[in-house]
Amino acid sequence: MPPFITIIMPIRNEEKYIGLALDSIREQDYPADSFEVLVVDGMSDDATRDIVLAKGREFTNLQLLDNPGKIVPCALNIGLQRSRGEVIIRVDGHVILEPDYVSQCVHYLEQTSAACVGGVISSINTSWIGQAIAIAMSSKFGVGNAHFRTRGTEGKEGYVDCLAFGAYRREVFDRIGGFDEEMVRCQDDEFNYRLRKKGGKIFLSPRIRSYYFTRSSLGHLFRQYFQYGEWKIRVLAKHFSMMQYRQFIPPLFVISLLTGLLLAPFSQWVRLILGAELALYILCALINSILLCRDNRIQYLPVLPVIFFILHSSYGLGFLYGLVKAFLARLAPPRPVWDNVPAH
């Protein structure tokens, strides 16, 4: 008898992709009576809820739940409270799963000692700029050692620090609790750190595959990675030992650029150093862009260096912004006791 699975899908305003995402779940090769789908909606104000309700009329193991908190960790915890599964899989509303995604997750949970298993993500989009963003987000130069984005379907399987859209054994949540509702972003990082700290392992296999719709504009991409950087500070504040040197490269890059721009009018040496730094960065961005543009993707070459710069600078700026916010919060005087007393 296969284990019963709960798929939790936190969403808000996903009218463009939610139908495709739910269709990919309905088409899983896993027995239909052995899994449930909990779509937890953050009070969408577009057509998302109508689409989910329409899909529910033909997808009997689908439930739509409300998330008044509107953020992902609240949605995940609501789903956990209502879930019946022995295995919990978190999936987003702009992700398409391969038909064997659930069965492969179950296979690897049974074959390994991992507390969580997951796979590789192929970033996709339908617009020119969106597809260029998808290409940049699949490269190590763009997103670092996020193996679930960069390893590809031919990569090696093994244990990793973090992944997206993981399948967790139910006992994980009984042992370490749910998702931290302070974490508007980076809630997966924070949760997986607690999991590893308690001895849990996370296993990545390229045989577990999904497709992620990236942002479709440079502005939305900037906002996404700015928030990643901002909320990474909150994760590090909670778990200082989680810090790795690579997390400081984008903010140091931004600091060096801003400092150089401020001091350049007053020093020839600063101008030379700043020029050398920019030239080296542009060279690295161009080389990586050219390598990514093989296989008939030359049309994306002009914009890839710009996307790389947005990925790095927005994350770095967000990181610095989060750091300043955390510092100012520590300096702020405590609120008087009477501020917390309700008015009569």
Short mmCIF file of C-alpha atoms in Angstrom, two decimals:
data_model
loop_
_atom_site.label_atom_id
_atom_site.label_comp_id
_atom_site.label_asym_id
_atom_site.label_seq_id
_atom_site.Cartn_x
_atom_site.Cartn_y
_atom_site.Cartn_z
CA MET A 1 0.00 0.00 0.00
CA PRO A 2 1.65 3.30 -1.05
CA PRO A 3 2.00 5.99 1.64
CA PHE A 4 -0.68 8.68 1.65
CA ILE A 5 0.69 12.01 0.39
CA THR A 6 -0.37 15.58 1.11
CA ILE A 7 0.63 18.22 -1.43
CA ILE A 8 0.45 21.74 0.03
CA MET A 9 0.36 24.60 -2.45
CA PRO A 10 0.63 28.13 -1.00
CA ILE A 11 -0.59 30.67 -3.56
CA ARG A 12 -1.71 34.24 -4.08
CA ASN A 13 -2.71 35.80 -7.42
CA GLU A 14 -1.49 32.93 -9.60
CA GLU A 15 -4.17 33.07 -12.31
CA LYS A 16 -1.59 32.80 -15.09
CA TYR A 17 -0.11 29.48 -14.00
CA ILE A 18 -2.33 27.81 -11.36
CA GLY A 19 -4.32 25.82 -13.92
CA LEU A 20 -1.15 24.34 -15.43
CA ALA A 21 0.23 23.58 -11.97
CA LEU A 22 -2.92 21.74 -10.87
CA ASP A 23 -3.15 19.83 -14.15
CA SER A 24 0.41 18.56 -13.63
CA ILE A 25 -0.57 17.30 -10.17
CA ARG A 26 -3.74 15.64 -11.42
CA GLU A 27 -1.69 13.82 -14.08
CA GLN A 28 0.69 12.22 -11.57
CA ASP A 29 1.23 8.48 -12.01
CA TYR A 30 0.73 8.05 -8.26
CA PRO A 31 -2.61 6.43 -7.26
CA ALA A 32 -5.26 9.17 -7.14
CA ASP A 33 -6.77 7.81 -3.92
CA SER A 34 -3.39 7.97 -2.19
CA PHE A 35 -2.84 11.72 -2.20
CA GLU A 36 -4.64 14.98 -1.44
CA VAL A 37 -3.95 18.52 -2.64
CA LEU A 38 -4.43 21.47 -0.28
CA VAL A 39 -4.36 24.78 -2.13
CA VAL A 40 -3.94 27.49 0.52
CA ASP A 41 -4.84 30.85 -0.98
CA GLY A 42 -3.70 34.20 0.42
CA MET A 43 -7.01 35.86 -0.46
CA SER A 44 -6.27 36.32 -4.16
CA ASP A 45 -7.98 39.25 -5.86
CA ASP A 46 -7.59 37.97 -9.42
CA ALA A 47 -9.17 34.89 -11.05
CA THR A 48 -7.06 32.39 -9.10
CA ARG A 49 -9.79 31.19 -6.76
CA ASP A 50 -12.29 30.71 -9.60
CA ILE A 51 -9.76 28.60 -11.49
CA VAL A 52 -9.03 26.45 -8.41
CA LEU A 53 -12.74 25.94 -7.71
CA ALA A 54 -13.35 24.97 -11.34
CA LYS A 55 -10.49 22.46 -11.20
CA GLY A 56 -11.90 21.10 -7.93
CA ARG A 57 -15.09 20.01 -9.68
CA GLU A 58 -13.08 17.48 -11.69
CA PHE A 59 -10.31 16.87 -9.14
CA THR A 60 -12.05 15.39 -6.12
CA ASN A 61 -9.00 15.21 -3.83
CA LEU A 62 -8.42 18.98 -4.15
CA GLN A 63 -9.36 21.41 -1.36
CA LEU A 64 -9.18 25.21 -1.33
CA LEU A 65 -8.27 26.74 2.05
CA ASP A 66 -8.06 30.40 3.07
CA ASN A 67 -4.86 32.06 4.28
CA PRO A 68 -5.78 35.41 5.90
CA GLY A 69 -2.09 35.99 6.71
CA LYS A 70 -1.40 36.11 2.95
CA ILE A 71 2.25 34.99 3.26
CA VAL A 72 3.79 31.61 2.42
CA PRO A 73 4.76 30.33 5.89
CA CYS A 74 1.23 30.97 7.19
CA ALA A 75 -0.17 29.05 4.24
CA LEU A 76 2.19 26.13 4.82
CA ASN A 77 1.25 25.90 8.49
CA ILE A 78 -2.47 26.02 7.67
CA GLY A 79 -1.90 23.19 5.22
CA LEU A 80 0.08 21.18 7.77
CA GLN A 81 -2.75 21.48 10.31
CA ARG A 82 -5.26 20.11 7.79
CA SER A 83 -3.01 17.49 6.20
CA ARG A 84 -3.46 13.74 6.50
CA GLY A 85 -0.37 12.56 4.66
CA GLU A 86 2.50 10.42 5.84
CA VAL A 87 4.59 12.50 3.43
CA ILE A 88 4.20 16.27 2.93
CA ILE A 89 5.20 17.85 -0.40
CA ARG A 90 5.35 21.63 -0.78
CA VAL A 91 4.69 22.89 -4.33
CA ASP A 92 4.22 26.44 -5.64
CA GLY A 93 1.44 27.70 -7.88
CA HIS A 94 3.82 28.54 -10.73
CA VAL A 95 5.49 25.12 -10.93
CA ILE A 96 4.75 22.21 -13.28
CA LEU A 97 5.66 18.72 -12.05
CA GLU A 98 6.80 15.82 -14.17
CA PRO A 99 4.17 13.01 -14.10
CA ASP A 100 6.40 10.83 -11.89
CA TYR A 101 7.33 13.60 -9.43
CA VAL A 102 5.38 12.21 -6.46
CA SER A 103 6.31 8.58 -7.11
CA GLN A 104 9.99 9.48 -7.45
CA CYS A 105 9.87 11.40 -4.16
CA VAL A 106 8.33 8.39 -2.43
CA HIS A 107 10.93 6.10 -4.02
CA TYR A 108 13.86 8.16 -2.72
CA LEU A 109 12.35 8.54 0.74
CA GLU A 110 12.13 4.75 0.88
CA GLN A 111 15.62 4.20 -0.54
CA THR A 112 17.51 6.77 1.55
CA SER A 113 17.68 7.84 5.17
CA ALA A 114 16.83 11.42 4.16
CA ALA A 115 14.20 13.42 6.03
CA CYS A 116 13.52 15.39 2.85
CA VAL A 117 14.02 14.61 -0.83
CA GLY A 118 13.60 16.78 -3.90
CA GLY A 119 14.90 17.38 -7.37
CA VAL A 120 16.12 19.79 -9.98
CA ILE A 121 14.18 22.74 -11.33
CA SER A 122 14.23 23.80 -14.97
CA SER A 123 13.46 27.50 -15.13
CA ILE A 124 11.13 28.41 -18.00
CA ASN A 125 9.09 31.30 -19.36
CA THR A 126 7.19 32.20 -22.50
CA SER A 127 8.40 35.79 -23.05
CA TRP A 128 11.82 36.79 -24.41
CA ILE A 129 12.93 38.55 -21.23
CA GLY A 130 11.39 35.84 -19.05
CA GLN A 131 13.29 33.11 -20.89
CA ALA A 132 16.53 35.10 -20.59
CA ILE A 133 15.91 35.32 -16.82
CA ALA A 134 15.31 31.56 -16.77
CA ILE A 135 18.66 30.94 -18.50
CA ALA A 136 20.53 33.20 -16.06
CA MET A 137 18.90 31.51 -13.06
CA SER A 138 20.14 28.11 -14.23
CA SER A 139 23.81 29.17 -14.06
CA LYS A 140 26.24 29.05 -11.15
CA PHE A 141 27.44 32.55 -11.98
CA GLY A 142 23.86 33.77 -11.60
CA VAL A 143 22.66 31.94 -8.48
CA GLY A 144 25.75 30.39 -6.88
CA ASN A 145 25.58 26.89 -5.45
CA ALA A 146 21.79 26.49 -5.56
CA HIS A 147 22.21 22.93 -6.84
CA PHE A 148 18.51 22.40 -7.42
CA ARG A 149 18.66 25.18 -10.03
CA THR A 150 22.07 24.55 -11.57
CA ARG A 151 22.73 20.81 -11.43
CA GLY A 152 20.49 19.86 -14.35
CA THR A 153 18.86 16.57 -15.23
CA GLU A 154 22.23 14.95 -15.99
CA GLY A 155 23.85 15.99 -12.72
CA LYS A 156 24.81 13.86 -9.76
CA GLU A 157 22.44 12.98 -6.95
CA GLY A 158 23.42 13.38 -3.32
CA TYR A 159 22.93 15.23 -0.07
CA VAL A 160 22.58 19.04 -0.12
CA ASP A 161 21.88 21.90 2.30
CA CYS A 162 18.62 23.07 0.76
CA LEU A 163 16.25 22.49 -2.13
CA ALA A 164 12.87 23.66 -3.37
CA PHE A 165 9.55 21.78 -3.43
CA GLY A 166 10.75 19.04 -1.13
CA ALA A 167 8.94 15.93 0.09
CA TYR A 168 9.22 15.64 3.89
CA ARG A 169 8.50 12.72 6.15
CA ARG A 170 5.60 13.59 8.46
CA GLU A 171 7.68 12.99 11.58
CA VAL A 172 9.92 15.93 10.61
CA PHE A 173 7.17 18.41 11.50
CA ASP A 174 6.25 16.51 14.65
CA ARG A 175 9.89 16.77 15.72
CA ILE A 176 10.92 20.33 14.76
CA GLY A 177 7.62 22.16 14.29
CA GLY A 178 6.24 24.09 11.34
CA PHE A 179 7.44 27.04 9.29
CA ASP A 180 8.51 30.30 10.94
CA GLU A 181 5.76 32.82 10.21
CA GLU A 182 8.17 35.74 10.66
CA MET A 183 9.93 34.69 7.48
CA VAL A 184 8.08 36.40 4.62
CA ARG A 185 10.88 35.12 2.39
CA CYS A 186 13.57 32.46 2.92
CA GLN A 187 11.25 30.30 5.04
CA ASP A 188 12.60 27.17 3.32
CA ASP A 189 16.18 28.12 4.23
CA GLU A 190 15.24 28.66 7.85
CA PHE A 191 13.23 25.44 8.10
CA ASN A 192 15.86 23.31 6.39
CA TYR A 193 18.54 24.72 8.68
CA ARG A 194 16.53 23.58 11.72
CA LEU A 195 16.08 20.22 10.03
CA ARG A 196 19.83 19.77 9.47
CA LYS A 197 20.62 20.99 12.97
CA LYS A 198 18.44 18.17 14.35
CA GLY A 199 20.33 15.62 12.27
CA GLY A 200 17.98 15.44 9.29
CA LYS A 201 19.41 14.98 5.81
CA ILE A 202 18.21 16.48 2.51
CA PHE A 203 18.66 14.43 -0.66
CA LEU A 204 18.63 15.81 -4.21
CA SER A 205 18.06 13.61 -7.26
CA PRO A 206 17.95 14.80 -10.90
CA ARG A 207 15.31 12.11 -11.51
CA ILE A 208 12.84 14.29 -9.54
CA ARG A 209 12.03 17.07 -11.98
CA SER A 210 9.87 20.17 -12.15
CA TYR A 211 9.56 23.37 -14.19
CA TYR A 212 9.50 26.80 -12.58
CA PHE A 213 8.02 29.87 -14.28
CA THR A 214 10.41 32.74 -13.60
CA ARG A 215 9.53 36.40 -13.30
CA SER A 216 8.70 38.04 -16.62
CA SER A 217 10.23 41.48 -16.11
CA LEU A 218 13.50 42.91 -14.84
CA GLY A 219 11.64 44.96 -12.24
CA HIS A 220 9.91 41.92 -10.75
CA LEU A 221 13.23 40.05 -10.74
CA PHE A 222 14.92 42.92 -8.88
CA ARG A 223 12.16 42.95 -6.26
CA GLN A 224 12.32 39.16 -5.83
CA TYR A 225 16.06 39.05 -5.18
CA PHE A 226 16.05 42.22 -3.10
CA GLN A 227 13.60 40.48 -0.77
CA TYR A 228 15.74 37.33 -0.73
CA GLY A 229 18.70 39.41 0.43
CA GLU A 230 16.64 41.36 2.97
CA TRP A 231 15.17 38.26 4.60
CA LYS A 232 18.46 36.37 4.57
CA ILE A 233 19.49 38.75 7.38
CA ARG A 234 16.56 37.57 9.48
CA VAL A 235 17.56 33.94 8.92
CA LEU A 236 21.14 34.71 9.95
CA ALA A 237 19.95 36.63 13.00
CA LYS A 238 18.06 33.53 14.14
CA HIS A 239 20.77 31.04 13.15
CA PHE A 240 24.16 32.78 13.18
CA SER A 241 26.08 29.53 12.59
CA MET A 242 24.30 29.18 9.23
CA MET A 243 26.48 31.93 7.74
CA GLN A 244 28.69 31.06 4.78
CA TYR A 245 31.24 33.32 3.15
CA ARG A 246 29.49 33.21 -0.26
CA GLN A 247 26.45 34.97 1.23
CA PHE A 248 28.56 38.08 1.75
CA ILE A 249 29.92 38.33 -1.79
CA PRO A 250 26.94 40.26 -3.32
CA PRO A 251 26.71 42.84 -0.47
CA LEU A 252 30.49 43.35 -0.52
CA PHE A 253 30.27 43.83 -4.29
CA VAL A 254 27.58 46.48 -3.84
CA ILE A 255 29.54 48.21 -1.05
CA SER A 256 32.65 48.34 -3.22
CA LEU A 257 30.71 49.87 -6.12
CA LEU A 258 28.95 52.47 -3.99
CA THR A 259 32.14 53.39 -2.15
CA GLY A 260 34.02 53.64 -5.42
CA LEU A 261 31.40 55.89 -6.98
CA LEU A 262 31.41 58.19 -3.96
CA LEU A 263 35.20 58.49 -3.76
CA ALA A 264 36.04 58.38 -7.47
CA PRO A 265 35.79 62.19 -7.96
CA PHE A 266 38.49 62.69 -5.33
CA SER A 267 41.04 59.99 -6.14
CA GLN A 268 42.63 58.66 -9.31
CA TRP A 269 43.52 55.42 -7.51
CA VAL A 270 39.89 54.85 -6.60
CA ARG A 271 38.87 55.47 -10.20
CA LEU A 272 41.42 52.92 -11.40
CA ILE A 273 40.34 50.28 -8.87
CA LEU A 274 36.66 50.88 -9.62
CA GLY A 275 37.30 50.67 -13.36
CA ALA A 276 39.25 47.43 -12.95
CA GLU A 277 36.50 45.93 -10.80
CA LEU A 278 33.80 46.83 -13.30
CA ALA A 279 35.88 45.58 -16.23
CA LEU A 280 36.49 42.25 -14.48
CA TYR A 281 32.80 41.86 -13.63
CA ILE A 282 31.70 42.71 -17.18
CA LEU A 283 34.25 40.24 -18.57
CA CYS A 284 32.98 37.45 -16.27
CA ALA A 285 29.36 38.28 -17.12
CA LEU A 286 30.10 38.26 -20.86
CA ILE A 287 32.01 34.96 -20.74
CA ASN A 288 29.23 33.26 -18.79
CA SER A 289 26.60 34.78 -21.08
CA ILE A 290 28.39 33.47 -24.17
CA LEU A 291 28.69 29.99 -22.64
CA LEU A 292 24.97 29.99 -21.84
CA CYS A 293 24.02 31.16 -25.33
CA ARG A 294 25.20 28.03 -27.08
CA ASP A 295 22.59 25.76 -28.67
CA ASN A 296 20.80 28.49 -30.65
CA ARG A 297 20.23 30.92 -27.77
CA ILE A 298 22.31 33.79 -29.12
CA GLN A 299 19.26 36.09 -29.10
CA TYR A 300 19.53 36.31 -25.30
CA LEU A 301 23.18 37.43 -25.25
CA PRO A 302 22.54 41.21 -25.12
CA VAL A 303 20.40 41.04 -21.97
CA LEU A 304 22.08 38.27 -19.95
CA PRO A 305 24.85 40.48 -18.49
CA VAL A 306 22.16 42.94 -17.35
CA ILE A 307 20.21 40.12 -15.68
CA PHE A 308 23.34 38.87 -13.92
CA PHE A 309 23.96 42.37 -12.57
CA ILE A 310 20.35 42.62 -11.35
CA LEU A 311 20.59 39.23 -9.60
CA HIS A 312 23.79 40.19 -7.78
CA SER A 313 23.12 43.86 -7.05
CA SER A 314 19.50 43.43 -5.92
CA TYR A 315 20.42 40.62 -3.53
CA GLY A 316 23.35 42.66 -2.22
CA LEU A 317 21.24 45.80 -1.75
CA GLY A 318 18.51 43.79 -0.03
CA PHE A 319 21.08 42.21 2.28
CA LEU A 320 22.45 45.64 3.25
CA TYR A 321 18.94 47.03 3.70
CA GLY A 322 18.06 44.12 5.98
CA LEU A 323 21.27 44.66 7.92
CA VAL A 324 20.49 48.37 8.46
CA LYS A 325 16.91 47.53 9.49
CA ALA A 326 18.16 45.00 12.02
CA PHE A 327 20.69 47.48 13.42
CA LEU A 328 18.10 50.26 13.76
CA ALA A 329 15.66 47.87 15.40
CA ARG A 330 18.25 47.08 18.08
CA LEU A 331 18.76 50.80 18.71
CA ALA A 332 15.06 51.61 18.94
CA PRO A 333 13.81 52.17 22.51
CA PRO A 334 11.29 49.64 23.81
CA ARG A 335 7.66 50.64 23.48
CA PRO A 336 6.09 51.91 26.72
CA VAL A 337 3.89 49.41 28.50
CA TRP A 338 0.83 51.62 28.07
CA ASP A 339 1.17 51.38 24.26
CA ASN A 340 -0.04 47.80 24.58
CA VAL A 341 -3.07 48.62 26.73
CA PRO A 342 -6.31 48.71 24.68
CA ALA A 343 -8.26 51.93 24.72
CA HIS A 344 -11.49 51.95 26.80
#
